[in-house]
Coordinates of N, CA and C in Angstrom, one line a residue:
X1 N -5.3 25.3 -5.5 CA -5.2 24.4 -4.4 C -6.4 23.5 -4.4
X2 N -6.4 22.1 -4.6 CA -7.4 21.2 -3.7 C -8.1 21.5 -2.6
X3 N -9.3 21.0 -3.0 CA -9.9 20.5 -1.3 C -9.2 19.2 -0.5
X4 N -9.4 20.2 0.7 CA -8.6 18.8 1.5 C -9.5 18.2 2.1
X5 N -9.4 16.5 1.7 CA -10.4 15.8 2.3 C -10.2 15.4 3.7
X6 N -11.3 15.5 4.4 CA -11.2 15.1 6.0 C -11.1 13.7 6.2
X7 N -10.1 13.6 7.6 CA -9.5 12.5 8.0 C -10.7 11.3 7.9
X8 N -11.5 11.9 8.9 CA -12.6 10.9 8.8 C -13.2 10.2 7.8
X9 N -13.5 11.3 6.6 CA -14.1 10.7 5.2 C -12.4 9.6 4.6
X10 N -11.6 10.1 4.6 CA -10.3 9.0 4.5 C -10.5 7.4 4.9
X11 N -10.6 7.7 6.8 CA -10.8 6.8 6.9 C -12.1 5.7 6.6
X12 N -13.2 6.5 6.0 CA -14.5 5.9 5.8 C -13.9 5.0 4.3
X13 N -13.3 5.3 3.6 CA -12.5 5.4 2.4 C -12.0 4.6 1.9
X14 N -11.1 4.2 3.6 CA -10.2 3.0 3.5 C -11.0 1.7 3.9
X15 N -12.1 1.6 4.7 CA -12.6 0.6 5.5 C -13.9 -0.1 4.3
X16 N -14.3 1.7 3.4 CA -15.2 0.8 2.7 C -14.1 0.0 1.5
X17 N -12.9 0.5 1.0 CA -12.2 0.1 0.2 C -11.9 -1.5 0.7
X18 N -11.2 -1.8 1.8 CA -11.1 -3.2 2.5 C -12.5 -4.2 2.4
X19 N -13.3 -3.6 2.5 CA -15.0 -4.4 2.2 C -15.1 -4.3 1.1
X20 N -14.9 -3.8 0.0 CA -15.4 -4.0 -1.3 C -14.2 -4.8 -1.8
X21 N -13.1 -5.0 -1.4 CA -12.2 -5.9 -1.6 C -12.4 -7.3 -0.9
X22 N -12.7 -7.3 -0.4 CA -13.0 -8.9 0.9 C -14.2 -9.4 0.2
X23 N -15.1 -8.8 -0.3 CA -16.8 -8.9 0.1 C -16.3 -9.7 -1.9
X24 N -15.3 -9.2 -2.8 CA -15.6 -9.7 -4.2 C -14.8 -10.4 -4.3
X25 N -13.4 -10.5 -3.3 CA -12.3 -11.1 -4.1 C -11.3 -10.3 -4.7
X26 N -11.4 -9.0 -4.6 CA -10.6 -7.9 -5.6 C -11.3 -7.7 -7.0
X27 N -12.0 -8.4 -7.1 CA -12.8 -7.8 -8.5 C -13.1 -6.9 -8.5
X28 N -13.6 -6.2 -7.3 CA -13.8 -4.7 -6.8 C -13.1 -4.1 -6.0
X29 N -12.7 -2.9 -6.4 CA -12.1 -1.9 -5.5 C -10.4 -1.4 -5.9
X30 N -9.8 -1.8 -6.5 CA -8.5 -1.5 -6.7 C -8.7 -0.7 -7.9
X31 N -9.6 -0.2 -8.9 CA -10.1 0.7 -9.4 C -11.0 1.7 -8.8
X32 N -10.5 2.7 -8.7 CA -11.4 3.9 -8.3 C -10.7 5.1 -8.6
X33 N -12.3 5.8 -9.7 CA -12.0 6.7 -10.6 C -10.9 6.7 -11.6
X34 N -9.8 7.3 -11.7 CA -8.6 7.0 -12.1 C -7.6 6.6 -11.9
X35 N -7.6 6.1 -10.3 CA -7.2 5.7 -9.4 C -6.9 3.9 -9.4
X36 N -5.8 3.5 -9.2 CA -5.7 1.9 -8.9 C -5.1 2.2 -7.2
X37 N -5.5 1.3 -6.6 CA -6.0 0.9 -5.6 C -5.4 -0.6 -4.7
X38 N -4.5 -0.4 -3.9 CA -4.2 -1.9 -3.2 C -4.3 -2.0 -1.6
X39 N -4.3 -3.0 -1.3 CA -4.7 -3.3 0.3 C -3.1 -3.9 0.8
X40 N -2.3 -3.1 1.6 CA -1.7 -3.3 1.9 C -1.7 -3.8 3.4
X41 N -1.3 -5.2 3.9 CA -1.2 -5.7 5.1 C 0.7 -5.8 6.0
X42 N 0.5 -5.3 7.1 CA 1.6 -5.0 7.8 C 0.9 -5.9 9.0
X43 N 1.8 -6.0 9.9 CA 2.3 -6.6 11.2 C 2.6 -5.4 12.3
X44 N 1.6 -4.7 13.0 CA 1.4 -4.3 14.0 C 2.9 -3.6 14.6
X45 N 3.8 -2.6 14.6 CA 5.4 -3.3 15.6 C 4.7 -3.2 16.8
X46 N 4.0 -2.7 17.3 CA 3.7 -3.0 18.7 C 2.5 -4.6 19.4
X47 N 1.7 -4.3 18.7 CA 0.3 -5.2 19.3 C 0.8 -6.7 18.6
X48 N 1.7 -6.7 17.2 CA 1.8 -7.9 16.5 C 0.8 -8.4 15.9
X49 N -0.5 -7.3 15.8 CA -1.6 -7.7 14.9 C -1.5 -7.6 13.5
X50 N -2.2 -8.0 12.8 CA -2.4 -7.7 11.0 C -3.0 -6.4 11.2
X51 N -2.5 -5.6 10.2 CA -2.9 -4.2 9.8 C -3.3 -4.5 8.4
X52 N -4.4 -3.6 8.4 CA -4.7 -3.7 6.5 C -5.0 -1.7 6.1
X53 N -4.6 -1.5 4.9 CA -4.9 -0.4 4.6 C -4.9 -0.5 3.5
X54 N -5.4 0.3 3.0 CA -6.5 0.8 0.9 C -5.2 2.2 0.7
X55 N -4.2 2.2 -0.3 CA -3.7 3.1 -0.9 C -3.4 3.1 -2.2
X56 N -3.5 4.2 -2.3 CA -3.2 4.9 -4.1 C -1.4 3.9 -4.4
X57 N -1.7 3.3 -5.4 CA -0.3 3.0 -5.9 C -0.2 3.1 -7.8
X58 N 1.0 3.3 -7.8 CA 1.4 3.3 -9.2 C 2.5 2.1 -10.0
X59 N 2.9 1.8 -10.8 CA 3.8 0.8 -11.1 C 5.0 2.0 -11.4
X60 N 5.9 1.3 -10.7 CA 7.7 1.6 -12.1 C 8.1 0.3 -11.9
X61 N 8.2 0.1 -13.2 CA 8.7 -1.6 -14.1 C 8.0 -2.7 -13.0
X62 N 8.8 -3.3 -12.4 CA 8.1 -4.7 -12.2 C 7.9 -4.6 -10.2
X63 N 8.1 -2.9 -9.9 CA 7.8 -2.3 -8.2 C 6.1 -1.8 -8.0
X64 N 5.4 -1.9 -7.3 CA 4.8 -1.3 -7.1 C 5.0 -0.3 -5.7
X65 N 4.9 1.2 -6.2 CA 5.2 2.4 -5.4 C 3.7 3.0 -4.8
X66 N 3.8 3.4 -3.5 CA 2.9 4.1 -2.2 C 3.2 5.3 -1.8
X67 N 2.8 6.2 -1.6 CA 3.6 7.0 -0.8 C 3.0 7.2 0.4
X68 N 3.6 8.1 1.8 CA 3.4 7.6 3.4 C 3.1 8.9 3.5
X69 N 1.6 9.3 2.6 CA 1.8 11.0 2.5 C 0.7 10.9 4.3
X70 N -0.4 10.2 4.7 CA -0.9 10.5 5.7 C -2.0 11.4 5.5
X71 N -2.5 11.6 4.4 CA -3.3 12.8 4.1 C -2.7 14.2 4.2
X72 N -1.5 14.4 4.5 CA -1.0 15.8 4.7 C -0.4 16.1 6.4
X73 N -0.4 15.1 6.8 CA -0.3 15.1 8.5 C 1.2 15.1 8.8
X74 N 1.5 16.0 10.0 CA 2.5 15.8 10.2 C 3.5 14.5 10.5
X75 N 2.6 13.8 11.0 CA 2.9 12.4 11.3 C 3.1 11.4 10.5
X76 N 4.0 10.4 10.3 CA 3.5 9.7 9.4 C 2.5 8.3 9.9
X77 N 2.3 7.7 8.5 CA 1.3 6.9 8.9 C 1.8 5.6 9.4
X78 N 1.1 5.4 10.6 CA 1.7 4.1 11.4 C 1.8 2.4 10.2
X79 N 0.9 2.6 9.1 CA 1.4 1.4 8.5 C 3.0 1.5 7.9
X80 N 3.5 2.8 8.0 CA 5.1 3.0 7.2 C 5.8 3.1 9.1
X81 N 5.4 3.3 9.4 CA 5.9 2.8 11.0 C 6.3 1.0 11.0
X82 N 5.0 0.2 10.7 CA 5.2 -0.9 10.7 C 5.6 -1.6 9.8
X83 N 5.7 -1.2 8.7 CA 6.7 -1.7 7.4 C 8.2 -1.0 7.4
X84 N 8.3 0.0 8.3 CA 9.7 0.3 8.3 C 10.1 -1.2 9.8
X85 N 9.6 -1.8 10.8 CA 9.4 -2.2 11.2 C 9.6 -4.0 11.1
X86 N 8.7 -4.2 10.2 CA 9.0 -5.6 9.3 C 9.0 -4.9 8.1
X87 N 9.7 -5.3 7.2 CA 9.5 -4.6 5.6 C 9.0 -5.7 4.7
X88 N 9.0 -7.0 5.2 CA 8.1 -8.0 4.5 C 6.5 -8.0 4.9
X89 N 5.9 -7.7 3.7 CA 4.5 -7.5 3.8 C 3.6 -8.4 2.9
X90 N 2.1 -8.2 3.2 CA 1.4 -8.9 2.1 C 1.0 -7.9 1.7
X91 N 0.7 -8.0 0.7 CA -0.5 -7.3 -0.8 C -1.5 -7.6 -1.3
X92 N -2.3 -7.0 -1.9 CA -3.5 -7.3 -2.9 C -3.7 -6.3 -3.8
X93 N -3.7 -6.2 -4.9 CA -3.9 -5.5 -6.2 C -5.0 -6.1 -6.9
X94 N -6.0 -6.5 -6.9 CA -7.3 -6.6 -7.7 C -7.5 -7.8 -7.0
X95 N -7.6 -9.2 -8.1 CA -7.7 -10.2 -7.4 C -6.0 -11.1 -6.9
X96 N -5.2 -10.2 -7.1 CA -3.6 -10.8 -7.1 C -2.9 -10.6 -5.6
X97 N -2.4 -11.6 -4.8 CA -2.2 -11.0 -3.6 C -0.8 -11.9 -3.7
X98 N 0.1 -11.3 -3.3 CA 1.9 -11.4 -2.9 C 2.3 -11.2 -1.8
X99 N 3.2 -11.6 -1.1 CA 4.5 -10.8 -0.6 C 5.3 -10.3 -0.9
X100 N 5.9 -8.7 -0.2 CA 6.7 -8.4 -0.8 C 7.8 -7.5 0.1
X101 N 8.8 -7.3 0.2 CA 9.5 -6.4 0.7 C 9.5 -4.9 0.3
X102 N 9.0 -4.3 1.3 CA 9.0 -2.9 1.3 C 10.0 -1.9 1.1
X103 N 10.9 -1.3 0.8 CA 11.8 -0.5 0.6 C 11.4 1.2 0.3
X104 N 11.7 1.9 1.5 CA 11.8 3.5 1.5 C 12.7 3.9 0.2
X105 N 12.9 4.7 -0.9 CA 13.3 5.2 -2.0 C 14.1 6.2 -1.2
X106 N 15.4 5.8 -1.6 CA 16.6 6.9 -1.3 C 16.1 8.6 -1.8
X107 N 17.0 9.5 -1.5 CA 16.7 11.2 -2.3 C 16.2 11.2 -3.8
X108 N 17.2 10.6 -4.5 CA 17.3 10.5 -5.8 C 16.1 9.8 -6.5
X109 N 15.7 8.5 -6.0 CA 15.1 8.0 -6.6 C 13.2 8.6 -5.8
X110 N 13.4 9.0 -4.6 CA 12.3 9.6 -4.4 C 11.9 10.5 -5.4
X111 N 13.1 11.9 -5.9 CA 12.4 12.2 -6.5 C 12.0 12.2 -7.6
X112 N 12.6 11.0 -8.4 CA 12.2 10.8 -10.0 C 10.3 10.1 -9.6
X113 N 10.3 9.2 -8.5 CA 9.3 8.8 -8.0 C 8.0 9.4 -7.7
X114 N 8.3 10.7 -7.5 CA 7.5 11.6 -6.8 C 7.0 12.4 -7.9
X115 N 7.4 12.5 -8.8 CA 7.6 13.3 -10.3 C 6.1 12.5 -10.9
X116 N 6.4 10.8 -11.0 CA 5.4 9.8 -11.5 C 4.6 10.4 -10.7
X117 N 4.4 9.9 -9.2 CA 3.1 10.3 -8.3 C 2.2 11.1 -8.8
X118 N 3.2 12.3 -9.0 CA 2.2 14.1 -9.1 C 1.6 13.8 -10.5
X119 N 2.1 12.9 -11.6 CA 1.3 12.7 -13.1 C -0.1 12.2 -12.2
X120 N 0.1 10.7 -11.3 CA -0.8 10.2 -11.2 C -1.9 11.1 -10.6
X121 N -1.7 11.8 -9.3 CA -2.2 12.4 -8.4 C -2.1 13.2 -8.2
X122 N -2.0 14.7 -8.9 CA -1.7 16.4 -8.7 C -2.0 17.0 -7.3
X123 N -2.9 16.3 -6.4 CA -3.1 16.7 -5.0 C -2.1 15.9 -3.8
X124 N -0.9 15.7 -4.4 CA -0.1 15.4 -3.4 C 0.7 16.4 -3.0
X125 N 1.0 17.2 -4.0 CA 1.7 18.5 -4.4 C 1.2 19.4 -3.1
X126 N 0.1 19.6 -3.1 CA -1.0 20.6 -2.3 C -0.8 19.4 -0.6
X127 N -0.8 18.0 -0.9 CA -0.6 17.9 0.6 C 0.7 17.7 0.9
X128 N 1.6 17.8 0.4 CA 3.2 18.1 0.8 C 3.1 19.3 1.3
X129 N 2.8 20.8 1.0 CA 2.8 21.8 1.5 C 2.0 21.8 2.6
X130 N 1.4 21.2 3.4 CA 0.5 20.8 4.5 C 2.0 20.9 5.6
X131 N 3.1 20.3 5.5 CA 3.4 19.9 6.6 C 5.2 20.0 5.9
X132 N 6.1 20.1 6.7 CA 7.5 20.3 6.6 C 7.9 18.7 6.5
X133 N 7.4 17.7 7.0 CA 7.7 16.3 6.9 C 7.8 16.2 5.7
X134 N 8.7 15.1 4.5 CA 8.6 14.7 3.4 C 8.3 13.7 3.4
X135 N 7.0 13.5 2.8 CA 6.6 12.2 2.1 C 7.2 11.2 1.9
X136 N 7.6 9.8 3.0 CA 8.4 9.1 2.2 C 7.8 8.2 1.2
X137 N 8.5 7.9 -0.1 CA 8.1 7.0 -0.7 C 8.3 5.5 -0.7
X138 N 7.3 4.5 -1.5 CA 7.7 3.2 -1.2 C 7.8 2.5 -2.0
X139 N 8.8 1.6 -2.7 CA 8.8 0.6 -3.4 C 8.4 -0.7 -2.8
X140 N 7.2 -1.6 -3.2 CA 6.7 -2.8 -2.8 C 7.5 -3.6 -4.3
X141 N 8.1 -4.4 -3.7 CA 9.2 -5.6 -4.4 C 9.0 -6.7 -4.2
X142 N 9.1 -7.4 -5.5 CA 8.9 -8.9 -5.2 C 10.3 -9.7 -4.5
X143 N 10.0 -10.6 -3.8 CA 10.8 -11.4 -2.6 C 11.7 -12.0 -4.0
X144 N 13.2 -12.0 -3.2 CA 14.4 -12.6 -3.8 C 14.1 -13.9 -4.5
X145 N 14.7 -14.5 -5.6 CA 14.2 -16.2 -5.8 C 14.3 -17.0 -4.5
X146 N 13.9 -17.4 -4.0 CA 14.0 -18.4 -3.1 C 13.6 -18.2 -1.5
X147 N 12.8 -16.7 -1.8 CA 12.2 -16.2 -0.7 C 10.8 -16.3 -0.7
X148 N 10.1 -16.6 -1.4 CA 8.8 -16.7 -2.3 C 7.6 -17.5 -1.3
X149 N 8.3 -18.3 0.1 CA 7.3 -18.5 0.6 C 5.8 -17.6 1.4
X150 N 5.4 -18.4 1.6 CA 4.0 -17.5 2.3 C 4.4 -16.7 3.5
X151 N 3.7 -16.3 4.2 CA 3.9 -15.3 5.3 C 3.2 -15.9 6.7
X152 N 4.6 -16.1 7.3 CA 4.1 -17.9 8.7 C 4.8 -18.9 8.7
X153 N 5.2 -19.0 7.2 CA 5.7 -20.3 7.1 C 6.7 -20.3 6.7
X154 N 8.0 -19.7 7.4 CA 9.4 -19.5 7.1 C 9.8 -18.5 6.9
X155 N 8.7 -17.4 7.1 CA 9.1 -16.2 6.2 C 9.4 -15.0 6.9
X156 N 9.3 -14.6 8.2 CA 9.5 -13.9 9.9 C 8.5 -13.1 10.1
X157 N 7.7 -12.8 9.0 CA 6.6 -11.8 8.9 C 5.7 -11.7 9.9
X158 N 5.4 -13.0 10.6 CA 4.6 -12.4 11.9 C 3.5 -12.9 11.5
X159 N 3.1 -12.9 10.2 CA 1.6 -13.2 10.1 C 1.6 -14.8 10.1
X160 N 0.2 -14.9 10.8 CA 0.0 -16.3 11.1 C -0.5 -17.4 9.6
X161 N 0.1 -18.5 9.5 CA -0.1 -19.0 8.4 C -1.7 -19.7 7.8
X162 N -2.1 -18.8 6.5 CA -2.8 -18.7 5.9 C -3.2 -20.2 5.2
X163 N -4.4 -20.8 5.0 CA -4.7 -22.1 4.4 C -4.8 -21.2 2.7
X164 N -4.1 -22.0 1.6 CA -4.5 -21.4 0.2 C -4.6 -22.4 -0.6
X165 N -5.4 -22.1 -1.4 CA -6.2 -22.2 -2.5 C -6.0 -21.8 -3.7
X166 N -5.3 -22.2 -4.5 CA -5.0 -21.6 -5.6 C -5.8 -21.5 -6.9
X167 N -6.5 -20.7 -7.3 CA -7.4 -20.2 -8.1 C -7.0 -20.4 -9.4
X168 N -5.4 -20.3 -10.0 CA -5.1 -20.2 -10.8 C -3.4 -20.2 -11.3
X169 N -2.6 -19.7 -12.1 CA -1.5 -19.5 -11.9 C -1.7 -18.4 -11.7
X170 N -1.9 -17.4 -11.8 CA -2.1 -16.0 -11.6 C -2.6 -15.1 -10.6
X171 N -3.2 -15.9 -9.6 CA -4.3 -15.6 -8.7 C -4.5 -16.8 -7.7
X172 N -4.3 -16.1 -6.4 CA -3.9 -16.9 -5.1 C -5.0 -16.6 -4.1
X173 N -5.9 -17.3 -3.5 CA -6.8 -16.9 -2.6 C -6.3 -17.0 -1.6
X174 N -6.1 -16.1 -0.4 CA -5.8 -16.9 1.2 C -7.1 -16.3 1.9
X175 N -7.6 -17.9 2.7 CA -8.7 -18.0 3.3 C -7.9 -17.2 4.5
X176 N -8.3 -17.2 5.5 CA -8.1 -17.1 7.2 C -9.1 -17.1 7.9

């Protein structure tokens, strides 16, 4: 069995993850340890604020997958509250930031999903047995052709519209 890390050290975790992400650009932070690393931004359902959170993700083909483990808590975590909520979100994975639609993984595909997870992360295993809730999983998907705009500007997401700067083809800054 794992140590189980405390909420609080979690949350220290996530907040320094968001600053070392903001403070470089992504040049830092979406690496850690063996770990890759993205800042997922949601839309509040209640307050209609920006939410930002630092989670463990993995690739299948061209999805990036999360899971809504919560540290092991009965509850889930209010950002899969608010992406079940709006399921168009923003992203950041190093210096690369998108929108994307969120999608919960059916039985089946949870568990082929869940299988990858435990390669990446063996202490998920130990916090599934924390609690009778199942972990939902997440596929983060790129927007349909023709859905591609920003988030504000056509897109219902809530979030208010971003001035950008484009760095590159590859790499999109949004100021706010």
């Amino acid at each position: 069995m794992s140590l189980h890390i405390p909420d609080a050290v979690m949350l220290a975790a996530d907040k320094f993850t968001q600053f070392l992400y903001s403070a470089t650009g992504g040049r830092l932070g979406e690496r850690q340890l063996s770990y890759s690393i993205l800042l997922l931004h949601t839309i509040g359902r209640k307050s209609g604020k920006r939410r930002t959170h630092a989670l463990l993700y993995f690739r299948d083909g061209d999805n990036l997958v999360v899971c809504a483990s919560n540290n092991g808590s009965p509850q889930p975590p209010t950002w899969y509250l608010n992406l079940q909520a709006n399921p168009r979100v923003r992203i950041q994975y190093g210096r690369i930031q998108r929108e994307v639609i969120a999608e919960t993984a059916g039985p089946e595909e949870r568990e082929r999903l869940w299988q990858m997870l435990l390669k990446v992360r063996p202490q998920y295993a130990d916090y599934q047995k924390t609690t009778s809730r199942v972990f939902p999983i997440v596929l983060l998907k790129s927007l349909p052709a023709g859905e591609s705009g920003l988030a504000g500007q056509g897109g219902g997401s809530g979030m208010t519209s971003p001035d950008v700067l484009t760095i590159s083809s590859q790499a999109i800054l949004w100021v706010e």
